[in-house]
Coordinates of C-alpha atoms in Angstrom, one line a residue:
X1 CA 0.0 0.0 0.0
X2 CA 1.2 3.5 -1.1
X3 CA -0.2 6.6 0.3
X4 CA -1.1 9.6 -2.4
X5 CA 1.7 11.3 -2.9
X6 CA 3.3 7.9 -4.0
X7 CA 0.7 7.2 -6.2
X8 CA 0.3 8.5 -9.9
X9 CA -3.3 9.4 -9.7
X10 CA -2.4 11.2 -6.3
X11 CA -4.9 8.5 -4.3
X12 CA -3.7 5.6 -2.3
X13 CA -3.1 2.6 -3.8
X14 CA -4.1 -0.7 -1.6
X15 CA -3.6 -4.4 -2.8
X16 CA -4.5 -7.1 -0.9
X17 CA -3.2 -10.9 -1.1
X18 CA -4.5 -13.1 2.3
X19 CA -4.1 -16.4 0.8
X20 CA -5.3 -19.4 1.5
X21 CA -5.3 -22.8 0.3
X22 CA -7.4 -23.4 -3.2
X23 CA -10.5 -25.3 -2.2
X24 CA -14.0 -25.7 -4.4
X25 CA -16.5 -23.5 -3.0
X26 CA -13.6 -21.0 -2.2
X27 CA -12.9 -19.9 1.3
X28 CA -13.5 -15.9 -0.3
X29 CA -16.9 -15.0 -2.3
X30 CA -17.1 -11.5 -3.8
X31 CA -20.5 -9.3 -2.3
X32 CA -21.7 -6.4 -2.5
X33 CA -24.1 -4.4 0.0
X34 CA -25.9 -1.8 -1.4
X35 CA -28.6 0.6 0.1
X36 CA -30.8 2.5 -2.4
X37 CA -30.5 5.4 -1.1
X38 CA -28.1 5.1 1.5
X39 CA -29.7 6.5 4.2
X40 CA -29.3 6.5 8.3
X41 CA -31.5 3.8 8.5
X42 CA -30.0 1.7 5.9
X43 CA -26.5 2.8 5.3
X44 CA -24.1 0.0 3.0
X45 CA -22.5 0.9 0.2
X46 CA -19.8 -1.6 0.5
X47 CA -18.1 -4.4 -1.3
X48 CA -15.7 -6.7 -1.2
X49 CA -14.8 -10.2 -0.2
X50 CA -16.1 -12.0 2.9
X51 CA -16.7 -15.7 4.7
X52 CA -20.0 -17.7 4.4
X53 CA -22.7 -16.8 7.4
X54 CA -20.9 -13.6 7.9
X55 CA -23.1 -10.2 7.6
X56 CA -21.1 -8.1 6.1
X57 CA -17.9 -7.8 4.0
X58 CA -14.5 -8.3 5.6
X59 CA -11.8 -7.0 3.2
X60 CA -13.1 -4.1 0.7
X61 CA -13.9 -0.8 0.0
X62 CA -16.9 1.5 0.4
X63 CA -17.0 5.1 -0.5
X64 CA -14.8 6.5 1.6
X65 CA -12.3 4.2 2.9
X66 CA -10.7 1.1 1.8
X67 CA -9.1 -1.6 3.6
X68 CA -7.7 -5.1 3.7
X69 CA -5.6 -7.6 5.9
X70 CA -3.1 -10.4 6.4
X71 CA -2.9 -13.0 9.1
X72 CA -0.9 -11.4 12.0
X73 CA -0.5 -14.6 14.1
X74 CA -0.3 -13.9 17.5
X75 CA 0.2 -16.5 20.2
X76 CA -3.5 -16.3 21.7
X77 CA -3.5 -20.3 23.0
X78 CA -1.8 -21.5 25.9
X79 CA -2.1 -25.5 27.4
X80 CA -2.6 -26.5 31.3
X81 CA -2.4 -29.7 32.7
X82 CA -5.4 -30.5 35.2
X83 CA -5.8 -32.5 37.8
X84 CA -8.6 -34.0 38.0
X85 CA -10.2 -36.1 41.0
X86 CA -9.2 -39.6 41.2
X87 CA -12.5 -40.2 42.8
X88 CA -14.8 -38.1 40.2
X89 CA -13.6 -37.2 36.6
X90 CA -15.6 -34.3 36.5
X91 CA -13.9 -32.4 39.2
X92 CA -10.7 -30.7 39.4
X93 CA -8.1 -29.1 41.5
X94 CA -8.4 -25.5 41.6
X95 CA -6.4 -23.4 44.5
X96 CA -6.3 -26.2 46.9
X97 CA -10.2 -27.7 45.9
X98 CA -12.3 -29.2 43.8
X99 CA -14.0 -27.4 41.1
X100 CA -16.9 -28.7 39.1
X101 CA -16.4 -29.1 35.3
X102 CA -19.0 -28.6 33.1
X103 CA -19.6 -31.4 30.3
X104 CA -21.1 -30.7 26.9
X105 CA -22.1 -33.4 24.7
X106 CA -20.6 -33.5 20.9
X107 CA -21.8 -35.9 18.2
X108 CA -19.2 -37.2 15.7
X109 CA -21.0 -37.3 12.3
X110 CA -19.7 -39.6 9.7
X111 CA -20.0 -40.3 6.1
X112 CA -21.1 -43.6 4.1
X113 CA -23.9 -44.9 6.7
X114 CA -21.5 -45.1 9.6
X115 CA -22.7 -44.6 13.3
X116 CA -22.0 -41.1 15.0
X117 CA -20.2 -40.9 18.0
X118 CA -21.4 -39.3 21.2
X119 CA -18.6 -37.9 23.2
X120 CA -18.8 -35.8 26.8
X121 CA -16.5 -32.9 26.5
X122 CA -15.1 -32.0 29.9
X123 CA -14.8 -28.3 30.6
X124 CA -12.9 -26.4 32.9
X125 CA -12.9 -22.6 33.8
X126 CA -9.5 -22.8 31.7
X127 CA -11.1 -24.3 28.8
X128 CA -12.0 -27.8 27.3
X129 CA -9.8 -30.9 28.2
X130 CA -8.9 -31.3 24.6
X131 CA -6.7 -35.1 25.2
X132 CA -9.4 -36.8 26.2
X133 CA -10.7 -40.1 24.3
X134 CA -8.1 -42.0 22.0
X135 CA -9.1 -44.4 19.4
X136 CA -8.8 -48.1 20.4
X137 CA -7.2 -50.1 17.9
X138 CA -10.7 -51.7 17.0
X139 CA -12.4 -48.1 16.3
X140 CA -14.3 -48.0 19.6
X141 CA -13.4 -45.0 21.9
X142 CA -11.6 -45.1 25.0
X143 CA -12.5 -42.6 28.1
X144 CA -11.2 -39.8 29.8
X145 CA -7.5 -39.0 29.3
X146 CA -5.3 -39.6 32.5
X147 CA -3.1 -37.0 31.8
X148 CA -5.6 -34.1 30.9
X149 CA -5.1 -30.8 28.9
X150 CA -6.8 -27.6 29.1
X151 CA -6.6 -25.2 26.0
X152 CA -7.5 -21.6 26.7
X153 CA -8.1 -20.0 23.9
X154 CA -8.9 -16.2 23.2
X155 CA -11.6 -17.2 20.4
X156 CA -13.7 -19.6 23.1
X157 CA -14.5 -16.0 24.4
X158 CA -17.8 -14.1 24.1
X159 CA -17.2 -12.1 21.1
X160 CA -18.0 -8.7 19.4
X161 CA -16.2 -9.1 15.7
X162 CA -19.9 -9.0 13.9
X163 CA -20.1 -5.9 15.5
X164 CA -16.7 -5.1 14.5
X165 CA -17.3 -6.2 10.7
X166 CA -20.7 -3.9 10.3
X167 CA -19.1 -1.1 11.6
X168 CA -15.7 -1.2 9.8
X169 CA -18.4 -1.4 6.3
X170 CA -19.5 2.1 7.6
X171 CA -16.2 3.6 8.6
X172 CA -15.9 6.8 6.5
X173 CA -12.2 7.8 8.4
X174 CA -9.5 6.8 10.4
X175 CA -11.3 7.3 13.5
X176 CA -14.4 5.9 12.5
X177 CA -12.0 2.8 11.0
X178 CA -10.2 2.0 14.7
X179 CA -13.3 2.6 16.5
X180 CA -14.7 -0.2 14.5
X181 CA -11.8 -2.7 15.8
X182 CA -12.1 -1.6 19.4
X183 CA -14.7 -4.6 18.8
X184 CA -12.5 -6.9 16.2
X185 CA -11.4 -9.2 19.3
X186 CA -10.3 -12.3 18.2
X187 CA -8.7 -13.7 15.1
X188 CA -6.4 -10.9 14.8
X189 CA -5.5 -9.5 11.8
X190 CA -3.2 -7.1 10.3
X191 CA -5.5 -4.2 8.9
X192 CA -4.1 -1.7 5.9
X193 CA -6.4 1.7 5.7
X194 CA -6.5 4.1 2.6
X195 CA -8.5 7.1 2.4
X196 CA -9.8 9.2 -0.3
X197 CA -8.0 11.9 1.6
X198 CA -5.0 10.2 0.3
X199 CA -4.2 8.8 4.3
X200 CA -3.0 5.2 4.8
X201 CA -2.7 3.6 8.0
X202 CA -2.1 0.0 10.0
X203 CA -4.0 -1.1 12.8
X204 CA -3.4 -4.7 14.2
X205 CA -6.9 -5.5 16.8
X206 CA -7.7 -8.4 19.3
X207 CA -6.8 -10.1 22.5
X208 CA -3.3 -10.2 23.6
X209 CA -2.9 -12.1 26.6
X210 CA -0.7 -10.8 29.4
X211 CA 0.5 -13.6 30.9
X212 CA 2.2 -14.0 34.8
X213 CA 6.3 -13.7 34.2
X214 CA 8.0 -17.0 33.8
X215 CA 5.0 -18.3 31.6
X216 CA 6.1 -17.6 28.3
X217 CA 2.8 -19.5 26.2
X218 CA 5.5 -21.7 24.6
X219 CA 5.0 -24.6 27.5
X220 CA 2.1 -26.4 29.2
X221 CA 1.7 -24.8 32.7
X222 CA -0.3 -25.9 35.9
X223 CA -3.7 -25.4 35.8
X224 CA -4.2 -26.2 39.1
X225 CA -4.0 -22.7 40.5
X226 CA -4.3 -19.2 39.9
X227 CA -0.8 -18.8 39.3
X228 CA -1.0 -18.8 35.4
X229 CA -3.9 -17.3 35.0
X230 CA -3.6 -14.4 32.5
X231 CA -4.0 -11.4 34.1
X232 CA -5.9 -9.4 31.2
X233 CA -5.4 -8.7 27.9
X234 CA -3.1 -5.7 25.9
X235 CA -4.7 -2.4 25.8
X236 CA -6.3 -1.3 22.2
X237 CA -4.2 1.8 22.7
X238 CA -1.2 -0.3 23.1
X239 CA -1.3 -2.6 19.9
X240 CA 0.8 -1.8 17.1
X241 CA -0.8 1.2 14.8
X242 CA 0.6 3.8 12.5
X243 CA -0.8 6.5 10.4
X244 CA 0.7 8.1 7.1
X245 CA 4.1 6.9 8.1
X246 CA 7.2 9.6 7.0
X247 CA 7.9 6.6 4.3
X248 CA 4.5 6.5 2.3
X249 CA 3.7 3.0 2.5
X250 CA 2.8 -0.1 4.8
X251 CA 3.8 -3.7 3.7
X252 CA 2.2 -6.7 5.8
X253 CA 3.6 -10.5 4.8
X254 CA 3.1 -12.1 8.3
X255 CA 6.6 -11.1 9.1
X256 CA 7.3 -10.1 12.7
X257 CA 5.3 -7.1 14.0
X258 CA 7.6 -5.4 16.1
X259 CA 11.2 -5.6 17.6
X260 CA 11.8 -7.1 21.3
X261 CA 12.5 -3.6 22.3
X262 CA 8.3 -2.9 22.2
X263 CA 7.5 -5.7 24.9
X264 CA 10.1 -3.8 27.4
X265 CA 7.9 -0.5 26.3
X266 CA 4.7 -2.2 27.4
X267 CA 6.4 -3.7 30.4
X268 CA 7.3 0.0 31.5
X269 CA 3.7 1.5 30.2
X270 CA 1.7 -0.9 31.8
X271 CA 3.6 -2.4 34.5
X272 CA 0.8 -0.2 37.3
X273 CA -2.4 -1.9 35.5
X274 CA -1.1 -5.5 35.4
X275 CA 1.9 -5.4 38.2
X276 CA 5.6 -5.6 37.0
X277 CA 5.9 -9.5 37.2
X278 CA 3.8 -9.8 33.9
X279 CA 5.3 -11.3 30.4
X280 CA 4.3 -9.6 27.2
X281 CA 4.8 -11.3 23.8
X282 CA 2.5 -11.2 20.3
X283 CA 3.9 -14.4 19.5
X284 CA 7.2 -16.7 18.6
X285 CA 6.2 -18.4 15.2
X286 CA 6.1 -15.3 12.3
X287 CA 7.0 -15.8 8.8
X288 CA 10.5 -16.2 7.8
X289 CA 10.2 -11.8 6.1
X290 CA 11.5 -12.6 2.8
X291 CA 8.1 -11.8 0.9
X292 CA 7.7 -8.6 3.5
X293 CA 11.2 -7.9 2.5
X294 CA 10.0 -8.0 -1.7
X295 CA 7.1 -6.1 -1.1
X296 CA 9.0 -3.6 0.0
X297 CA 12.0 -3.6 -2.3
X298 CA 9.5 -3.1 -5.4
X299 CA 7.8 -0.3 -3.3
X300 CA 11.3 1.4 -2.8
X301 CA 12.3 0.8 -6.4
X302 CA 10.3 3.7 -7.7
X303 CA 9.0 7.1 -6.5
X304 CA 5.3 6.4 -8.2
X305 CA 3.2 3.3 -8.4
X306 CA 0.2 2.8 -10.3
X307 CA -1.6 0.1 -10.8
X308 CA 0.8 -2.1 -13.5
X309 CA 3.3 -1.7 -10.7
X310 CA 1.0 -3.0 -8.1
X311 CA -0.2 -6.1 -10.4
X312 CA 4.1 -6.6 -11.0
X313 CA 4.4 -6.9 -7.2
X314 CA 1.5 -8.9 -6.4
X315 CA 2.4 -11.8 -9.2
X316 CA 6.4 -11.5 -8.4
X317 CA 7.9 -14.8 -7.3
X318 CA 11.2 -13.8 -6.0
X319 CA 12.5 -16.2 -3.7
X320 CA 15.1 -14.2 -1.4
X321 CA 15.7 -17.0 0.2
X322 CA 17.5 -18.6 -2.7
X323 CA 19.2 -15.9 -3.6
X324 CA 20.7 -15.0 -0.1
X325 CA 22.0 -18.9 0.5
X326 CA 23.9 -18.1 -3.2
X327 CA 27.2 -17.4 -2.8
X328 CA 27.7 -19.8 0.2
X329 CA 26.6 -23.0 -2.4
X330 CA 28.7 -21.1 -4.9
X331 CA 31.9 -20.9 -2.9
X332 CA 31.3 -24.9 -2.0
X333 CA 34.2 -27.2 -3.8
X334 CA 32.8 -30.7 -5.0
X335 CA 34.8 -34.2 -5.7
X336 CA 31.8 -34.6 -8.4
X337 CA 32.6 -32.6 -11.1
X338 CA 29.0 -33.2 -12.2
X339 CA 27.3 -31.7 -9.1
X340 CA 29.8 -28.5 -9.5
X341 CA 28.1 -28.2 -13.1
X342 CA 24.6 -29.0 -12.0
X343 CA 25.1 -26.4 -9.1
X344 CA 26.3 -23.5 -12.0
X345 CA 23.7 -24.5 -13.7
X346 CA 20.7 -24.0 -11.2
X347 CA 22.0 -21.0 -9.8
X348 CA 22.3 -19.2 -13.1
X349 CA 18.8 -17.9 -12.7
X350 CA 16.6 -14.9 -11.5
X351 CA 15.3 -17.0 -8.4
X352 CA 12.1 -15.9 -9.3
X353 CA 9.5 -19.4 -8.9
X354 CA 8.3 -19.2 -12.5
X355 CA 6.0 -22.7 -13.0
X356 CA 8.2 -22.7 -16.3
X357 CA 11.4 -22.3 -14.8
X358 CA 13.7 -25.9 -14.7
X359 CA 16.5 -24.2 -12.1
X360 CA 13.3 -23.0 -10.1
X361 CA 12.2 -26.6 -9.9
X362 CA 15.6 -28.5 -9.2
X363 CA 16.3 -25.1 -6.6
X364 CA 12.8 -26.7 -4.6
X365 CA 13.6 -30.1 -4.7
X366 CA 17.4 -29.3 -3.4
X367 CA 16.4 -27.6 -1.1
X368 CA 14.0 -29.9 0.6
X369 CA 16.1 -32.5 0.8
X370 CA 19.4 -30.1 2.1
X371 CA 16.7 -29.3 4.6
X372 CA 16.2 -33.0 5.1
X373 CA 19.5 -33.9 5.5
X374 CA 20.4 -31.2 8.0
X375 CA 17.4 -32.3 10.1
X376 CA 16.5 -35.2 9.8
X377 CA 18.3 -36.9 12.3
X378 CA 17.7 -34.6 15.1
X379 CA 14.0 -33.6 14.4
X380 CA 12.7 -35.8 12.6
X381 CA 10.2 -33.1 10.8
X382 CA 7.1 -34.8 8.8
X383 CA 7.7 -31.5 6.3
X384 CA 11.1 -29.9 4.9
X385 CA 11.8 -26.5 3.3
X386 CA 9.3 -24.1 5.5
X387 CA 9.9 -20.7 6.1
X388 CA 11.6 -20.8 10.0
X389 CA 14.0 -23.6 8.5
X390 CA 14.6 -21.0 5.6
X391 CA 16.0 -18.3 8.3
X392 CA 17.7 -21.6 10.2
X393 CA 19.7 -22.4 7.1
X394 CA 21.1 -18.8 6.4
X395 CA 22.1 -18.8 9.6
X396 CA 23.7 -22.1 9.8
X397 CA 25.8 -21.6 6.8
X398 CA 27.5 -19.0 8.3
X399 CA 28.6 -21.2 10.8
X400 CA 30.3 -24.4 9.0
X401 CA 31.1 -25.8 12.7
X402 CA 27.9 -25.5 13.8
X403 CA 26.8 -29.1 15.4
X404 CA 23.6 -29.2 13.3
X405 CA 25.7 -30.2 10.3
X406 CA 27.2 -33.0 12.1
X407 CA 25.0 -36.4 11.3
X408 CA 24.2 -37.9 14.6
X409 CA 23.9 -41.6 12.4
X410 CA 27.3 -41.1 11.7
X411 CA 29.2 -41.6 15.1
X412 CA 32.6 -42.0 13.3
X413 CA 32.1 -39.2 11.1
X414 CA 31.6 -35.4 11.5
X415 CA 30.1 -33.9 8.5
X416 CA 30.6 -30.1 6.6
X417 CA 28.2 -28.5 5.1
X418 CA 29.5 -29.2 1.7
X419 CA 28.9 -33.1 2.6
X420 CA 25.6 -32.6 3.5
X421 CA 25.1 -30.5 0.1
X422 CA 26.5 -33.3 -1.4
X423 CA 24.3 -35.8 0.0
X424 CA 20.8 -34.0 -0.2
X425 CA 21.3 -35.3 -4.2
X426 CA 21.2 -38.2 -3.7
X427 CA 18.6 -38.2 -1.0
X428 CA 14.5 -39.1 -1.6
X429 CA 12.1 -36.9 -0.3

């Protein structure tokens, strides 16, 4: 997104790309909500792109404003093991007693004439014990887990996004725009704002838990006290947000949202509402910032965008990635004269992921299986080649001594990177 002044028609220019997979009936359907005359009493003008059962569009454009988002990924889910009562399954420990849980029926539908399944879902203040029940190995269902985990979850909350949604179709400013995700409160997004007053803006809305210091989210904690609970959520005010940056334009990818440096800033700003042994984080898992990184060299590349520069960016392939790893694969020195060639070969290429493009193909399948046969045998991964083990490996390969390139099956061997190279070649996926 580029603000006016960037833009050769002197408006903002927003694009919008939140993927998903490809599924028949698509996840998106296009809508439109139209009041003749628009009136106080009836007043959509709107379209754009929203989910099935949902009133109202959630990325467009009305008259005024225009917006759009990407999946921000916060870490809104945290796990607590429960004890429940050896002598009653439905109670658990809570502060030194037992507490009540609640239990809510589910039927499991199948297809093809097959029986449903009626299970008892145990709830606790926490959350639903989601362990429970394991398959037996001749399909019938076993009972209550031994072991139980509670999953608190900031979407099991009452929620106010519909409202959110119908307001944000009326927003006509950037006031009216944030006021409407006060209410977005879960599934939090990464919102881009333009403006026919040639303003852009981000907003990032929803539940951030602020969690007791030492609990990180990463681990299971006890749920058999207080002493995890989270103590409330992030301030509105205090979530990321920015309007007509100095730079002229915003680019969201799912990349990180801010450096470490903002949870100290909340830690200091609201250390008096929630007490200063409180943890802040958004999250751990983000993606690996090489498309955020595109987006924004394309935007930098020229003073003016319109919107043949918009469609370039939106349907460029670059893969960074392949590009920064390079020189290190380049400066590697094979016994296999025909790998050395191979390796010329794929690298003499634009590392943009053309479906036409042989080196694009082969640079893929490498990489998997480098990825593979890095960690493999300490991991044991069901998948190869995603974005944190794209960051992992640029890393690593600046570090040839690092113990991750040593092959743990190997005991009387300790391998390079140039071995491992070597080896992905051979190696089946």
């Amino acid at each position: 997104m580029v603000a006016g002044r960037k833009s050769a028609s002197g408006q903002p220019l927003l694009a919008n790309d939140p993927h998903l997979g490809i599924q028949m009936p698509s996840i998106w359907y296009e809508i439109g909500l139209h009041c003749q005359p628009v009136s106080v009493e009836c007043p959509y003008d709107v379209r754009g792109l929203t989910f099935a059962t949902v009133p109202g569009i959630v990325i467009g454009h009305n008259a005024k404003i225009a917006w759009g988002v990407t999946n921000v990924g916060w870490d809104t889910q945290d796990l607590y093991t429960i004890k429940a009562n050896p002598e009653n399954p439905l109670q658990y420990e809570w502060n030194g007693t037992w507490r009540d849980m609640t239990v809510r029926p589910e039927e499991i539908r199948f297809g093809d004439g097959e029986p449903s399944i009626m299970l008892d879902v145990r709830v606790t203040h926490l959350g639903p014990i989601i362990n429970d029940y394991t398959l037996n190995d001749d399909g019938t269902v076993g009972g209550y887990s031994d072991e139980p985990l509670a999953l608190r979850w900031t979407s099991y909350e009452q929620s106010t996004m519909m409202t959110a949604i119908m307001k944000l179709n009326q927003a006509a400013n950037w006031d009216d725009f944030r006021a409407a995700l006060r209410s977005w409160d879960t599934a939090a997004q990464n919102f881009i704002y333009a403006d026919l007053e040639g303003n852009i803006g981000y907003q990032t809305p929803g539940r951030v838990p602020v969690r007791t210091a030492g609990h990180t989210g990463l681990l299971p904690v006890d749920g058999s006290s207080d002493a995890y609970e989270w103590k409330g959520y992030v301030p509105f005010e205090n979530l990321p947000s920015v309007f007509n940056p100095e730079r002229g334009y915003i680019a969201t990818a799912n990349q990180a949202l801010v450096p470490q440096e903002y949870y100290g800033q909340l830690a200091n700003t609201l250390g008096e509402e929630f007490g200063a042994d409180s943890h802040y984080t958004f999250g751990y898992y983000w993606a690996y910032g090489d498309r955020g990184q595109r987006i924004v060299e394309m935007l930098e590349a020229s003073d003016t965008h319109d919107f043949e520069s918009f469609r370039a960016i939106q349907g460029d392939n670059k893969l960074i990635f392949a590009e920064e790893i390079a020189p290190d694969l380049q400066a590697m020195t094979f016994e296999d004269a025909s790998l050395t060639e191979i390796r010329d070969w794929m690298l003499a290429w634009d590392y943009q992921l053309h479906m036409d493009s042989p080196q694009a193909a082969l640079f893929v399948a490498f990489w998997q299986r480098l990825a593979q046969a890095v960690y493999d045998d300490q991991t044991g991964f069901e998948n190869y080649g995603s974005g944190s083990q794209m960051w992992s490996m640029v890393n690593l390969l600046q570090e040839p001594d690092n113990a991750w390139w040593d092959d743990t099956t190997t005991a009387d061997v300790t391998e390079t990177p140039t071995q491992l190279v070597e080896r992905a070649r051979a190696r089946r996926l």
